[in-house]
Coordinates of C-alpha atoms in Angstrom, one line a residue:
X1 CA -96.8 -19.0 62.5
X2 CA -98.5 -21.0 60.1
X3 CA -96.1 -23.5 57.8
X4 CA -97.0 -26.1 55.3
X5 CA -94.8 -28.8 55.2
X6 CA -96.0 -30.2 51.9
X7 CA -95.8 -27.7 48.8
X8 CA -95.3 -28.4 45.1
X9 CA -94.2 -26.4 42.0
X10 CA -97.0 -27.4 40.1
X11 CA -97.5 -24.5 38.0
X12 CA -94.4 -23.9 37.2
X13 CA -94.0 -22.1 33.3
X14 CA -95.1 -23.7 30.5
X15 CA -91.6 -24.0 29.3
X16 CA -90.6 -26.3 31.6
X17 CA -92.9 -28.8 30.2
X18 CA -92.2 -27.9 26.7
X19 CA -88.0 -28.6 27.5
X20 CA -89.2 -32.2 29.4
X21 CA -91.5 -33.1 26.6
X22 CA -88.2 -33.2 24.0
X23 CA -86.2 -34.9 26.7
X24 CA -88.9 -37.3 26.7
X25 CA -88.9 -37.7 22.9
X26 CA -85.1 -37.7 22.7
X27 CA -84.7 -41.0 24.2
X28 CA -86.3 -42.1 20.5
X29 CA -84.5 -39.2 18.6
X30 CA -81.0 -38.5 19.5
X31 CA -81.0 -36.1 17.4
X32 CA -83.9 -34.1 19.2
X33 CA -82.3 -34.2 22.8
X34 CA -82.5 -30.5 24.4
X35 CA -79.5 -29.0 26.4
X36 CA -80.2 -27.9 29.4
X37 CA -79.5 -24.0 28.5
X38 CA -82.1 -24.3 25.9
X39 CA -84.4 -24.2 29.3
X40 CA -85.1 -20.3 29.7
X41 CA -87.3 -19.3 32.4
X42 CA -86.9 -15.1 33.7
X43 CA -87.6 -14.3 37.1
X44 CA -90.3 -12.4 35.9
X45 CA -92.2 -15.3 35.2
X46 CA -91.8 -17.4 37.9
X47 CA -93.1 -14.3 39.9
X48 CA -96.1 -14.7 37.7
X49 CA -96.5 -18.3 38.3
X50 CA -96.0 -18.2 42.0
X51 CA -97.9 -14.6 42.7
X52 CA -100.9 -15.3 40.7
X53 CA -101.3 -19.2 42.3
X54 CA -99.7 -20.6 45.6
X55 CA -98.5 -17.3 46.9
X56 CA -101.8 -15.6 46.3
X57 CA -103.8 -19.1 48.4
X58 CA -101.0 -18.8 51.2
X59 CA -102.1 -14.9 51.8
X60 CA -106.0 -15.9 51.2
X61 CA -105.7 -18.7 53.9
X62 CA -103.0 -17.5 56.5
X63 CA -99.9 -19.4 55.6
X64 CA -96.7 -18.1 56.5
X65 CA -94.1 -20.5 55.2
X66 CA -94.5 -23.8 52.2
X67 CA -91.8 -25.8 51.9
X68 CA -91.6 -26.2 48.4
X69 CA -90.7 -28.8 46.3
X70 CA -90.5 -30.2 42.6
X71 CA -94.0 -31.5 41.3
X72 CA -94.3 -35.4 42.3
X73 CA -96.2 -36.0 39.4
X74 CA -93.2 -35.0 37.3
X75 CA -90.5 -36.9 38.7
X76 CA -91.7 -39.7 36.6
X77 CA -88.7 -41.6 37.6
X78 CA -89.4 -44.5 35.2
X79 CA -88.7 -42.5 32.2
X80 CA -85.6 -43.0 30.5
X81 CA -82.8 -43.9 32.8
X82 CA -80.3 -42.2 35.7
X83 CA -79.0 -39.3 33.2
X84 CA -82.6 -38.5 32.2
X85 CA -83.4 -38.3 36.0
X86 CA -80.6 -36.6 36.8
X87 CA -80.7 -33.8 34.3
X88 CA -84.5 -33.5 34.8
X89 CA -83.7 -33.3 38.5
X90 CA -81.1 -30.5 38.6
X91 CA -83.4 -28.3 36.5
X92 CA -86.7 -29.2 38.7
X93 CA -84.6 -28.5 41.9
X94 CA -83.1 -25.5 40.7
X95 CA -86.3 -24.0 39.6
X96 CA -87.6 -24.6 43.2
X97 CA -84.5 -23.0 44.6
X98 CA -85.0 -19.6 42.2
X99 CA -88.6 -19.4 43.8
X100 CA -87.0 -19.7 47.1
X101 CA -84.7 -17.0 46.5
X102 CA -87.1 -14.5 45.2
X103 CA -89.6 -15.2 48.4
X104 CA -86.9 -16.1 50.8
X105 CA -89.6 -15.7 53.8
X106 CA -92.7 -17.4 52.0
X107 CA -90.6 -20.8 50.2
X108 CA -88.0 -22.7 51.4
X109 CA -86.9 -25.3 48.9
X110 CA -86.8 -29.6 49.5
X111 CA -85.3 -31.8 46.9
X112 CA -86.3 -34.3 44.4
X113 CA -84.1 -37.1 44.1
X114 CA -83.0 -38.5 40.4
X115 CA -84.0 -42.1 40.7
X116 CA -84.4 -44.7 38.3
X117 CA -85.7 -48.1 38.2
X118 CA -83.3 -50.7 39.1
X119 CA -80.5 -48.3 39.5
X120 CA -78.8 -48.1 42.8
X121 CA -80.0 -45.7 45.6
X122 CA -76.5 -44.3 46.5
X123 CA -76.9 -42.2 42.9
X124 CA -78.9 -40.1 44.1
X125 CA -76.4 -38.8 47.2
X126 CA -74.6 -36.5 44.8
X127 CA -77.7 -34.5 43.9
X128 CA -79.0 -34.5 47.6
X129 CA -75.7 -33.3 49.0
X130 CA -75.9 -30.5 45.8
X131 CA -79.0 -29.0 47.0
X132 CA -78.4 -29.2 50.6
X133 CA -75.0 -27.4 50.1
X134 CA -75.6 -25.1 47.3
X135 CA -79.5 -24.7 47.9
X136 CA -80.1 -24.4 51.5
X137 CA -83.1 -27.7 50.8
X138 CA -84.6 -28.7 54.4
X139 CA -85.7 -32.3 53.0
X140 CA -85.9 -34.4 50.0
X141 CA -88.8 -36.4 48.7
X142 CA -88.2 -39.9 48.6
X143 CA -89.6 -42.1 46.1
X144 CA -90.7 -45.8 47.2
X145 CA -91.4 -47.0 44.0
X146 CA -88.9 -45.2 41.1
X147 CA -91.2 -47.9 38.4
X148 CA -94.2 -46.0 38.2
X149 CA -96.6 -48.4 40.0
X150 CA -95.1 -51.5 39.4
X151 CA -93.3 -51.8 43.0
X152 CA -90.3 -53.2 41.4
X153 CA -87.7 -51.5 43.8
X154 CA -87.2 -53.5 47.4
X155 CA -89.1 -51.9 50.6
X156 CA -87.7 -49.0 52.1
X157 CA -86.1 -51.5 55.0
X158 CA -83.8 -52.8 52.2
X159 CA -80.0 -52.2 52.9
X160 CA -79.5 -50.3 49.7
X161 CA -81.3 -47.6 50.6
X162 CA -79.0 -47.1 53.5
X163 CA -76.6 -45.0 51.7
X164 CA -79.4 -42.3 51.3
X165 CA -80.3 -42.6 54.9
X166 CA -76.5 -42.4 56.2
X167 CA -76.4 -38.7 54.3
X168 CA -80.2 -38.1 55.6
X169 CA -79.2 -38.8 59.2
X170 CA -75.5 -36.7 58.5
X171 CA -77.3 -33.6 57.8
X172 CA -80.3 -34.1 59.6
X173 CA -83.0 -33.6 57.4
X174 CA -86.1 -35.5 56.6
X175 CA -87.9 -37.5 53.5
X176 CA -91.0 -37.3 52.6
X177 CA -92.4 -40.7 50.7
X178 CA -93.7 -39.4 47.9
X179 CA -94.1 -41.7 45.3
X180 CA -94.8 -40.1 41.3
X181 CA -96.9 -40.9 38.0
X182 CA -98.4 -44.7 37.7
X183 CA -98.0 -45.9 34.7
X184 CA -99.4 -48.9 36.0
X185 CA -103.6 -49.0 34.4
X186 CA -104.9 -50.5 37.3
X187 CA -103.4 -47.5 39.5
X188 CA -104.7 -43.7 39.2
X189 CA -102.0 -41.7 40.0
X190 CA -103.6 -39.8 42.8
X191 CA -106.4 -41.1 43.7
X192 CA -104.7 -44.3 44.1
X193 CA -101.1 -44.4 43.5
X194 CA -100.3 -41.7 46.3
X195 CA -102.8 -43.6 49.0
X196 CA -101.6 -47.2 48.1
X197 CA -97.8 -46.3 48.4
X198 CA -98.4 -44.1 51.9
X199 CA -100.2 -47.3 53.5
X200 CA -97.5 -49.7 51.9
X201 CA -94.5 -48.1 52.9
X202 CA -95.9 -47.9 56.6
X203 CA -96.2 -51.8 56.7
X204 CA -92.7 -52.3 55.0
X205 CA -91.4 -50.2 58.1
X206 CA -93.4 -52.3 60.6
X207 CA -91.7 -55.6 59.1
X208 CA -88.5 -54.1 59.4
X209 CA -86.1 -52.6 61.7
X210 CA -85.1 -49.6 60.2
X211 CA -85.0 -47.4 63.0
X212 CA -82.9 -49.7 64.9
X213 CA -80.5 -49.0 62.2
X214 CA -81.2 -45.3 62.0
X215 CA -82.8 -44.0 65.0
X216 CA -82.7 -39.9 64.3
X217 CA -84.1 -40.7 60.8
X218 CA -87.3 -39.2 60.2
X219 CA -89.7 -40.0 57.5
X220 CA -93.0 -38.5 56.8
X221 CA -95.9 -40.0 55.2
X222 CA -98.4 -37.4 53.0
X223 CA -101.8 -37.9 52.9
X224 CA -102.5 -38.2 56.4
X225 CA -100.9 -41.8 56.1
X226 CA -103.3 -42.7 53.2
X227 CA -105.1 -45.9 55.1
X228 CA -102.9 -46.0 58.2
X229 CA -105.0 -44.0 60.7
X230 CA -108.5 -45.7 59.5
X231 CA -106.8 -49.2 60.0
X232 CA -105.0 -48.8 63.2
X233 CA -106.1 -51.5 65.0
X234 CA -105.3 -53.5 61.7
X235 CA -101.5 -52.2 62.3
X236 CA -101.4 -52.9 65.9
X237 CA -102.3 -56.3 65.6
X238 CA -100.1 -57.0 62.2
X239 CA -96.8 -55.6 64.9
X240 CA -97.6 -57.8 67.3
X241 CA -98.2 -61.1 65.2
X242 CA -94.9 -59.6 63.6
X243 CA -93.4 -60.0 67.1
X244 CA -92.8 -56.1 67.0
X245 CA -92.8 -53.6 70.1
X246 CA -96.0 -51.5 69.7
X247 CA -95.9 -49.1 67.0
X248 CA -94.9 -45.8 69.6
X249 CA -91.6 -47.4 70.4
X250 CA -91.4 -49.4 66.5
X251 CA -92.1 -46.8 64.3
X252 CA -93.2 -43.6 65.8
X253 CA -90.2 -42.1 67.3
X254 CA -89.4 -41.4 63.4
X255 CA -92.6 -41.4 61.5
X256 CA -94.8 -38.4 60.9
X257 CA -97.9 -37.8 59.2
X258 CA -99.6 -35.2 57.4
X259 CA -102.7 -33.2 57.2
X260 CA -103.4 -33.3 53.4
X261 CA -107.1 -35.0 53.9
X262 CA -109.6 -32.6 52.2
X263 CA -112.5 -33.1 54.8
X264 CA -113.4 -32.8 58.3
X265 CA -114.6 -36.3 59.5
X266 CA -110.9 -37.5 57.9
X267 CA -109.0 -35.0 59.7
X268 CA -110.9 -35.8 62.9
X269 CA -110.1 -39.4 62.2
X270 CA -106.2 -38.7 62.0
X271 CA -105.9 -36.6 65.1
X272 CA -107.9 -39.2 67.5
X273 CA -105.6 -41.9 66.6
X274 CA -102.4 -40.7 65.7
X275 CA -100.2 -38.8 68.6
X276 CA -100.4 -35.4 68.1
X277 CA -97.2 -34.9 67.9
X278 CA -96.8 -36.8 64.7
X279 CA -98.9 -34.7 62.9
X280 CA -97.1 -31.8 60.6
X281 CA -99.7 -29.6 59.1
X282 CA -99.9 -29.7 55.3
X283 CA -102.2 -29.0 52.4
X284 CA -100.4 -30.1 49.1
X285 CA -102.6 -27.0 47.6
X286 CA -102.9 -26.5 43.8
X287 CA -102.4 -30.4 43.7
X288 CA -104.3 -32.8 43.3
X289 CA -108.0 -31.3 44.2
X290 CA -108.4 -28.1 43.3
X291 CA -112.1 -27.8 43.3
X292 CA -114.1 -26.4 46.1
X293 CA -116.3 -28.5 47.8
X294 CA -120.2 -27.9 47.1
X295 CA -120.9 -29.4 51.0
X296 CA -118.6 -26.7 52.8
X297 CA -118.2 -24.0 49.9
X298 CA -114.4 -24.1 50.9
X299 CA -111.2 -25.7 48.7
X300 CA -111.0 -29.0 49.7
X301 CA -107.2 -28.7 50.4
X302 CA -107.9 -26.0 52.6
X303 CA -106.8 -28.0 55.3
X304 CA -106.2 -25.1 58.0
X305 CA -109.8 -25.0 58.8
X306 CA -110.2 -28.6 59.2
X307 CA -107.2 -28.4 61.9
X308 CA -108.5 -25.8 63.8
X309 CA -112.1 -26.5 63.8
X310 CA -111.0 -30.6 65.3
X311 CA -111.5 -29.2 69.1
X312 CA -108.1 -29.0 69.9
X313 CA -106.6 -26.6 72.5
X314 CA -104.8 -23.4 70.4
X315 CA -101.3 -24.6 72.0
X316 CA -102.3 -28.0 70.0
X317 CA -103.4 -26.3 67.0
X318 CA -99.3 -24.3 67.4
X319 CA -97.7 -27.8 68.0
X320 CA -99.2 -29.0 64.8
X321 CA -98.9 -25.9 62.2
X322 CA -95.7 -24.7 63.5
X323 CA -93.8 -26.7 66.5
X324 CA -93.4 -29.9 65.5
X325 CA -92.6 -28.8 62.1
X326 CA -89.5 -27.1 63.4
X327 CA -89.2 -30.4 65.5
X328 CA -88.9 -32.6 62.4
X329 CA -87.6 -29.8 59.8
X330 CA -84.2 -28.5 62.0
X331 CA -82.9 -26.8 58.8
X332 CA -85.5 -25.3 58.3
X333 CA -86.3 -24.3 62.2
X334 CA -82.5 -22.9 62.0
X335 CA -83.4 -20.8 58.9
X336 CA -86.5 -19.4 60.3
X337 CA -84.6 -18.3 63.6
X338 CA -82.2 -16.7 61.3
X339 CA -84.8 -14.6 60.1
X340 CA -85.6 -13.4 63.4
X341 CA -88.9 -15.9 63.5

């Protein structure tokens, strides 16, 4: 079995943008402020979206299972405040949910979380124990930086992030640390944005001691870690100046790391130096490079060959598409054994 641990909705119906762009020009216009049941998408069309796009790349390239969340770009958690987030949210989530249900084999649905700048974390717990309970979602992402590229909130070490990780840890599941849209000039969102936060939040967890704190919490970092594997040595040497034990016993009991890297010397790169075993395969696909690549004549985020043409042993290749997925993702290892897989 082949599963991708990082999917998102990004081509979900039109209408869904539509209903966000009046929430957007509500917070100007009281007057022009949607409801949520003005928000009317038919099962019909989210078959369309889903069988014409990601469903139709998963059968092309051999994936069994995507866990699928909410499109990162369009958490855009520095718009308006903790209603807007939370309204925009509980639709985002829901949607995710619906495709879920409708491809109960194929999706299996993780959670945004409605943050806002400079609002408490522990706001977001009501949503996250929502679609945990009432959804069946296997993970939330977790946004480091709810400002938009202006790194306002404290690291991920800070103590009022706790409450999140308290409920994380209670029904062991995992985050991913996805961060959203930069609104920041100097940042593109993902050609920058996404790579600065992975390498950030990596530091900000060697400096701490979060793990001491939390240790069955598990975080993973997309993008193959962003600059993490390429500056290892960097790392190594930063933990011990930091008077840290070496990264395997500081942060890699609980960190994991991705395979959304779109090409083969990068891949290579991650699975030298990071353990295997912290390596969850991924493609992020219909996200943020869509093209195929004139070198290869492949999608870039086709990232299944690039994993299984890195010489590794077809047990390894299992460990990484499917075992230590499991490992990491219990709810959803429990779900798949439900179904017999």
């Amino acid at each position: 079995m082949i599963i991708d641990c990082h999917g998102h909705y990004t081509t979900a119906p039109p209408a869904l943008g539509a209903w966000r762009e009046r929430q957007i020009a509500g917070l100007s216009d009281p007057s022009a402020v949607p409801d949520v049941a003005d928000l009317r998408i038919s099962d019909d069309e989210l078959r369309e979206s889903i069988e014409s796009n990601q469903l139709r790349m998963m059968d092309e390239r051999g994936i069994d299972v995507t866990i699928f969340s909410p499109r990162a770009s369009f958490m855009a958690h520095h718009i308006g405040d903790f209603a807007t987030s939370s309204r925009w949210a509980a639709i985002c989530n829901e949607l995710c949910h619906r495709v879920a249900a409708l491809y109960p084999e194929r999706f299996v649905p993780a959670a945004m979380l409605p943050q806002s700048p400079g609002v408490d974390p522990a706001t977001c717990v009501p949503e996250l124990v929502r679609t945990v309970e009432e959804y069946g979602a296997v993970a939330v992402n977790l946004n480091p930086d709810p400002s938009g590229g202006h790194w306002t909130a404290p690291p991920l070490t800070d103590r009022s992030w706790y409450p999140l990780y308290e409920k994380l840890v209670e029904y062991d599941i995992p985050a991913m640390v996805h961060v959203s849209t930069s609104v920041n000039p100097a940042f593109h969102t993902t050609g920058a944005h996404y790579l600065n936060a992975d390498t950030t939040v990596f530091m900000q967890l060697i400096q701490g001691d979060l793990f001491t704190d939390f240790p069955s919490l598990r975080l993973v970092v997309p993008h193959g870690g962003g600059a993490v594997p390429y500056h290892w040595g960097r790392f190594r040497g930063l933990a011990m100046a930091l008077k840290k034990p070496p990264l395997e016993e500081h942060v890699l009991g609980n960190v994991f790391f991705d395979t959304c890297v779109y090409h083969q010397p990068g891949i290579d790169l991650l699975l030298d130096v990071v353990p295997r075993r912290n390596v969850l395969f991924a493609s992020e696909m219909i996200g943020a490079v869509r093209d195929i690549d004139p070198c290869s004549g492949h999608h870039f985020d086709d990232t299944r060959r690039y994993v299984e043409a890195a010489g590794l042993t077809s047990a390894e290749v299992a460990d990484i598409q499917e075992h230590n997925i499991r490992a990491v993702y219990p709810r959803l290892d429990a779900l798949l054994q439900q179904q017999g897989r």
